[in-house]
Coordinates of N, CA and C and ligand atoms in Angstrom, one line a residue:
X1 N 0.8 -1.2 0.0 CA 0.0 0.0 0.0 C 0.9 1.2 0.0
X2 N 0.5 2.3 -0.7 CA 1.3 3.5 -0.8 C 1.3 4.1 0.6
X3 N 2.4 4.7 1.0 CA 2.7 5.2 2.4 C 1.6 6.3 2.7
X4 N 1.2 7.1 1.7 CA 0.2 8.1 1.8 C -1.1 7.6 2.3
X5 N -1.5 6.5 1.7 CA -2.8 5.9 2.1 C -2.7 5.1 3.4
X6 N -1.5 4.5 3.6 CA -1.3 3.7 4.8 C -1.4 4.6 6.0
X7 N -0.9 5.8 5.9 CA -0.9 6.7 7.1 C -2.0 7.7 7.2
X8 N -2.9 7.7 6.1 CA -3.9 8.7 6.1 C -5.0 8.3 7.2
X9 N -5.4 9.3 8.0 CA -6.3 9.0 9.1 C -7.7 8.6 8.6
X10 N -8.1 9.2 7.5 CA -9.5 8.9 7.0 C -9.5 7.5 6.2
X11 N -8.3 7.2 5.6 CA -8.2 5.8 5.1 C -8.3 4.8 6.2
X12 N -7.7 5.1 7.3 CA -7.8 4.2 8.5 C -9.2 4.1 9.0
X13 N -9.9 5.2 9.0 CA -11.4 5.1 9.4 C -12.1 4.3 8.4
X14 N -11.9 4.5 7.1 CA -12.6 3.8 6.0 C -12.3 2.3 6.1
X15 N -11.1 2.0 6.5 CA -10.7 0.5 6.6 C -11.1 -0.1 8.0
X16 N -11.7 0.8 8.8 CA -12.2 0.5 10.2 C -11.0 0.1 11.1
X17 N -9.9 0.6 10.8 CA -8.8 0.4 11.7 C -8.8 1.3 12.9
X18 N -9.5 2.5 12.7 CA -9.7 3.4 13.8 C -11.2 3.4 14.0
X19 N -11.7 3.2 15.2 CA -13.1 3.2 15.4 C -13.8 4.5 15.2
X20 N -14.9 4.6 14.6 CA -15.7 5.7 14.4 C -17.1 5.3 14.3
X21 N -18.0 6.2 14.9 CA -19.5 5.8 14.8 C -19.9 6.0 13.4
X22 N -20.3 5.0 12.8 CA -20.8 5.1 11.4 C -22.2 5.7 11.3
X23 N -22.3 6.8 10.8 CA -23.6 7.5 10.7 C -24.4 6.9 9.5
X24 N -23.7 6.6 8.4 CA -24.2 6.1 7.2 C -23.1 5.5 6.3
X25 N -23.4 4.4 5.6 CA -22.4 3.9 4.7 C -23.0 3.4 3.4
X26 N -22.4 3.7 2.3 CA -22.9 3.2 1.0 C -21.7 2.5 0.4
X27 N -21.9 2.1 -0.9 CA -20.8 1.3 -1.5 C -19.5 1.9 -1.5
X28 N -19.5 3.2 -1.8 CA -18.2 3.9 -2.0 C -18.0 5.1 -1.0
X29 N -18.9 5.3 -0.1 CA -18.8 6.4 0.9 C -19.1 5.9 2.3
X30 N -18.5 6.7 3.3 CA -18.8 6.4 4.7 C -18.9 7.8 5.4
X31 N -19.9 7.8 6.3 CA -20.2 9.1 7.0 C -20.0 8.8 8.5
X32 N -19.3 9.8 9.2 CA -19.0 9.6 10.6 C -18.9 11.0 11.2
X33 N -19.2 11.1 12.5 CA -19.1 12.4 13.2 C -17.7 13.1 13.2
X34 N -17.7 14.4 13.0 CA -16.4 15.1 13.1 C -16.0 15.1 14.6
X35 N -14.7 14.8 14.8 CA -14.2 14.7 16.2 C -14.3 16.0 16.9
X36 N -14.3 17.1 16.1 CA -14.4 18.4 16.8 C -15.6 19.2 16.1
X37 N -16.8 18.8 16.5 CA -18.0 19.3 15.9 C -18.2 20.8 16.0
X38 N -18.5 21.5 14.9 CA -18.7 22.9 14.9 C -20.2 23.2 15.1
X39 N -21.1 22.2 14.8 CA -22.5 22.3 15.2 C -22.9 20.9 15.6
X40 N -24.0 20.8 16.3 CA -24.5 19.4 16.8 C -24.8 18.5 15.6
X41 N -24.1 17.4 15.6 CA -24.4 16.4 14.5 C -23.5 16.6 13.3
X42 N -22.4 17.5 13.4 CA -21.5 17.8 12.4 C -20.9 16.4 11.9
X43 N -21.1 16.2 10.6 CA -20.7 14.9 10.0 C -19.8 15.0 8.8
X44 N -18.8 14.1 8.7 CA -18.0 14.1 7.5 C -18.4 13.0 6.6
X45 N -18.4 13.2 5.3 CA -18.6 12.1 4.3 C -17.4 12.0 3.6
X46 N -16.8 10.8 3.5 CA -15.6 10.6 2.8 C -15.8 9.4 1.7
X47 N -15.1 9.5 0.6 CA -15.0 8.3 -0.3 C -14.1 7.3 0.4
X48 N -14.5 6.0 0.3 CA -13.7 4.9 0.9 C -12.3 4.9 0.3
X49 N -12.2 5.2 -1.0 CA -10.9 5.3 -1.6 C -10.2 6.6 -1.4
X50 N -8.9 6.6 -1.4 CA -8.2 7.8 -1.1 C -8.1 8.7 -2.4
X51 N -8.7 9.9 -2.3 CA -8.5 11.0 -3.3 C -8.1 12.2 -2.5
X52 N -7.2 12.9 -2.9 CA -6.7 14.0 -2.1 C -7.8 15.1 -1.8
X53 N -8.6 15.3 -2.8 CA -9.7 16.3 -2.6 C -10.8 16.0 -3.6
X54 N -11.9 16.8 -3.5 CA -13.1 16.6 -4.3 C -12.8 16.6 -5.9
X55 N -11.8 17.5 -6.2 CA -11.4 17.6 -7.7 C -10.8 16.3 -8.2
X56 N -10.1 15.6 -7.3 CA -9.5 14.4 -7.7 C -10.4 13.2 -7.8
X57 N -11.6 13.4 -7.2 CA -12.6 12.3 -7.1 C -13.3 12.0 -8.5
X58 N -13.4 10.8 -8.9 CA -14.0 10.6 -10.2 C -15.5 11.1 -10.3
X59 N -15.9 11.7 -11.4 CA -17.3 12.2 -11.6 C -18.3 11.1 -11.4
X60 N -18.0 9.9 -11.7 CA -18.9 8.8 -11.6 C -19.5 8.6 -10.2
X61 N -18.8 9.1 -9.2 CA -19.2 8.9 -7.9 C -20.2 10.0 -7.5
X62 N -20.4 11.0 -8.4 CA -21.2 12.2 -8.0 C -22.6 11.9 -7.5
X63 N -23.3 11.0 -8.3 CA -24.7 10.7 -7.9 C -24.8 10.0 -6.5
X64 N -23.8 9.1 -6.3 CA -23.8 8.4 -5.0 C -23.4 9.4 -3.8
X65 N -22.6 10.3 -4.2 CA -22.2 11.3 -3.1 C -23.5 12.1 -2.8
X66 N -24.3 12.6 -3.7 CA -25.5 13.4 -3.5 C -26.5 12.5 -2.7
X67 N -26.6 11.3 -3.0 CA -27.5 10.4 -2.3 C -27.1 10.3 -0.8
X68 N -25.7 10.1 -0.7 CA -25.2 10.0 0.7 C -25.4 11.3 1.5
X69 N -25.3 12.5 0.9 CA -25.6 13.7 1.5 C -27.0 13.8 2.0
X70 N -27.9 13.3 1.1 CA -29.3 13.3 1.4 C -29.7 12.4 2.6
X71 N -29.0 11.2 2.6 CA -29.2 10.2 3.7 C -28.8 10.8 5.0
X72 N -27.6 11.4 5.0 CA -27.1 12.0 6.3 C -28.0 13.2 6.7
X73 N -28.5 14.0 5.8 CA -29.3 15.1 6.1 C -30.6 14.6 6.7
X74 N -31.2 13.5 6.1 CA -32.4 12.9 6.6 C -32.3 12.4 8.0
X75 N -31.1 11.8 8.3 CA -30.9 11.3 9.7 C -30.8 12.5 10.7
X76 N -30.1 13.6 10.3 CA -30.0 14.8 11.2 C -31.3 15.5 11.3
X77 N -32.1 15.6 10.2 CA -33.5 16.2 10.3 C -34.3 15.5 11.3
X78 N -34.2 14.2 11.3 CA -35.0 13.3 12.3 C -34.6 13.6 13.7
X79 N -33.3 14.0 13.8 CA -32.7 14.3 15.2 C -33.0 15.7 15.6
X80 N -33.7 16.5 14.7 CA -34.1 17.9 15.2 C -33.4 19.0 14.4
X81 N -32.5 18.7 13.4 CA -31.9 19.9 12.7 C -33.0 20.5 11.9
X82 N -32.8 21.9 11.7 CA -33.8 22.6 10.9 C -33.3 22.9 9.5
X83 N -32.0 22.7 9.3 CA -31.4 22.8 8.0 C -29.9 22.4 8.0
X84 N -29.2 22.6 7.0 CA -27.8 22.2 7.0 C -27.0 22.9 6.0
X85 N -25.7 23.1 6.3 CA -24.7 23.6 5.3 C -23.8 22.5 4.9
X86 N -23.3 22.6 3.6 CA -22.3 21.8 3.1 C -21.1 22.6 3.0
X87 N -20.0 22.1 3.5 CA -18.7 22.8 3.4 C -17.6 21.8 2.8
X88 N -16.9 22.3 1.8 CA -15.8 21.4 1.3 C -14.6 22.3 1.2
X89 N -13.7 22.2 2.1 CA -12.4 22.9 2.1 C -11.5 22.1 1.1
X90 N -11.1 22.8 0.1 CA -10.3 22.2 -1.0 C -8.9 22.9 -1.1
X91 N -7.9 22.2 -0.7 CA -6.6 22.8 -0.7 C -6.2 23.5 0.6
X92 N -4.9 23.5 0.9 CA -4.4 24.1 2.1 C -4.9 25.6 2.3
X93 N -4.9 26.3 1.1 CA -5.3 27.7 1.1 C -6.7 27.9 1.6
X94 N -7.5 26.9 1.4 CA -9.0 26.9 1.7 C -9.2 26.3 3.1
X95 N -8.2 25.9 3.8 CA -8.4 25.4 5.1 C -8.4 23.9 5.2
X96 N -8.1 23.2 4.1 CA -8.1 21.7 4.2 C -6.9 21.2 5.0
X97 N -7.2 20.5 6.0 CA -6.1 20.0 6.9 C -5.9 18.5 6.6
X98 N -7.0 17.7 6.4 CA -6.9 16.3 6.2 C -6.9 16.1 4.6
X99 N -5.9 15.6 4.1 CA -5.8 15.5 2.6 C -6.4 14.2 2.0
X100 N -7.6 14.0 2.5 CA -8.4 12.9 1.9 C -9.8 13.6 1.7
X101 N -10.3 13.5 0.5 CA -11.5 14.2 0.2 C -12.6 14.0 1.2
X102 N -13.3 15.1 1.6 CA -14.3 15.0 2.6 C -15.3 16.1 2.5
X103 N -16.5 15.9 2.8 CA -17.6 16.9 2.8 C -18.1 17.0 4.2
X104 N -18.1 18.3 4.6 CA -18.7 18.6 6.0 C -20.2 18.8 5.8
X105 N -21.0 18.1 6.6 CA -22.4 18.4 6.7 C -22.6 19.0 8.1
X106 N -23.1 20.2 8.1 CA -23.2 21.0 9.3 C -24.7 21.2 9.6
X107 N -25.3 20.4 10.4 CA -26.7 20.6 10.7 C -26.9 22.0 11.4
X108 N -28.0 22.7 11.1 CA -28.2 24.0 11.7 C -29.6 24.0 12.4
X109 N -29.6 24.8 13.4 CA -30.9 25.1 14.1 C -31.2 26.6 13.9
X110 N -32.5 26.9 13.9 CA -32.9 28.2 13.7 C -32.3 29.2 14.7
X111 N -31.9 30.3 14.3 CA -31.3 31.4 15.2 C -29.9 31.0 15.7
X112 N -29.3 29.9 15.2 CA -28.0 29.5 15.7 C -26.9 30.2 14.8
X113 N -26.0 30.9 15.5 CA -24.9 31.6 14.7 C -23.7 30.8 14.7
X114 N -23.1 30.6 13.5 CA -21.7 30.0 13.4 C -20.9 30.8 12.4
X115 N -19.6 30.7 12.5 CA -18.7 31.4 11.7 C -18.3 30.6 10.4
X116 N -18.3 31.2 9.3 CA -17.8 30.6 8.1 C -16.7 31.3 7.5
X117 N -15.7 30.7 6.8 CA -15.7 29.3 6.6 C -15.2 28.6 7.8
X118 N -15.5 27.3 7.8 CA -15.1 26.5 9.0 C -13.7 26.1 9.0
X119 N -12.8 27.1 9.0 CA -11.4 26.9 8.9 C -10.9 27.1 10.3
X120 N -10.5 25.9 10.9 CA -10.1 25.8 12.3 C -8.8 26.5 12.5
X121 N -7.9 26.5 11.5 CA -6.5 27.0 11.7 C -6.6 28.6 11.6
X122 N -7.1 29.1 10.5 CA -7.0 30.5 10.2 C -8.1 31.3 10.8
X123 N -9.3 30.6 11.0 CA -10.5 31.2 11.5 C -10.7 32.6 10.9
X124 N -10.7 32.6 9.6 CA -10.9 33.9 8.8 C -12.4 34.2 8.8
Ligands
LIG201 P1 -10.6 20.1 6.9 O1 -10.2 21.4 7.5 O2 -9.5 19.3 6.4 O3 -11.8 20.3 5.9 O4 -11.3 19.3 8.1 C1 -10.9 18.1 8.7 C2 -11.9 17.8 9.8 O5 -11.6 16.5 10.2 C3 -11.8 18.7 11.0 O6 -13.1 19.3 11.2 C4 -11.4 17.7 12.1 O7 -12.1 18.0 13.3 C5 -11.8 16.4 11.6 N1 -10.9 15.3 12.0 C6 -9.5 15.3 12.0 N2 -9.1 14.1 12.4 C7 -10.2 13.3 12.7 C8 -10.3 12.0 13.2 O8 -9.4 11.3 13.5 N3 -11.6 11.6 13.4 C9 -12.7 12.3 13.1 N4 -13.9 11.8 13.3 N5 -12.6 13.6 12.6 C10 -11.3 14.1 12.4
LIG202 ZN1 -6.9 8.6 2.7

């Protein structure tokens, strides 16, 4: 296995070497809670295969990704979310810290204020 994939934290989660609560799983994607949630139910969706970012991910996975986003949203709506934001930090300049493609699903409640972008390092 390439060193990059061997050491990638999200590959380890996808391979179930690191335990994570699986919120939803499809053929090519896995959704689990962000370890440092910005809102209640903050969830990450990742492709099981290692792609550095969304741009590197094959287009063919697009439909399944949208389906997975909808499934996660449905789960969070049932748990009381009123809406959600999708954030995709792509590249270091945009605040991407984990170099394995991932989509942030940020469930929102009415009148709840959060800061965008969800850039933990720069907090711009
Ligand atoms: P990025 O800035 O790359 O878009 O965000 C990476 C996200 O991954 C951060 O919100 C961070 O809290 C989350 N994260 C980093 N390491 C882990 C981990 O080992 N487990 C989980 N569940 N989330 C992680
Ligand atoms: Zn990876």
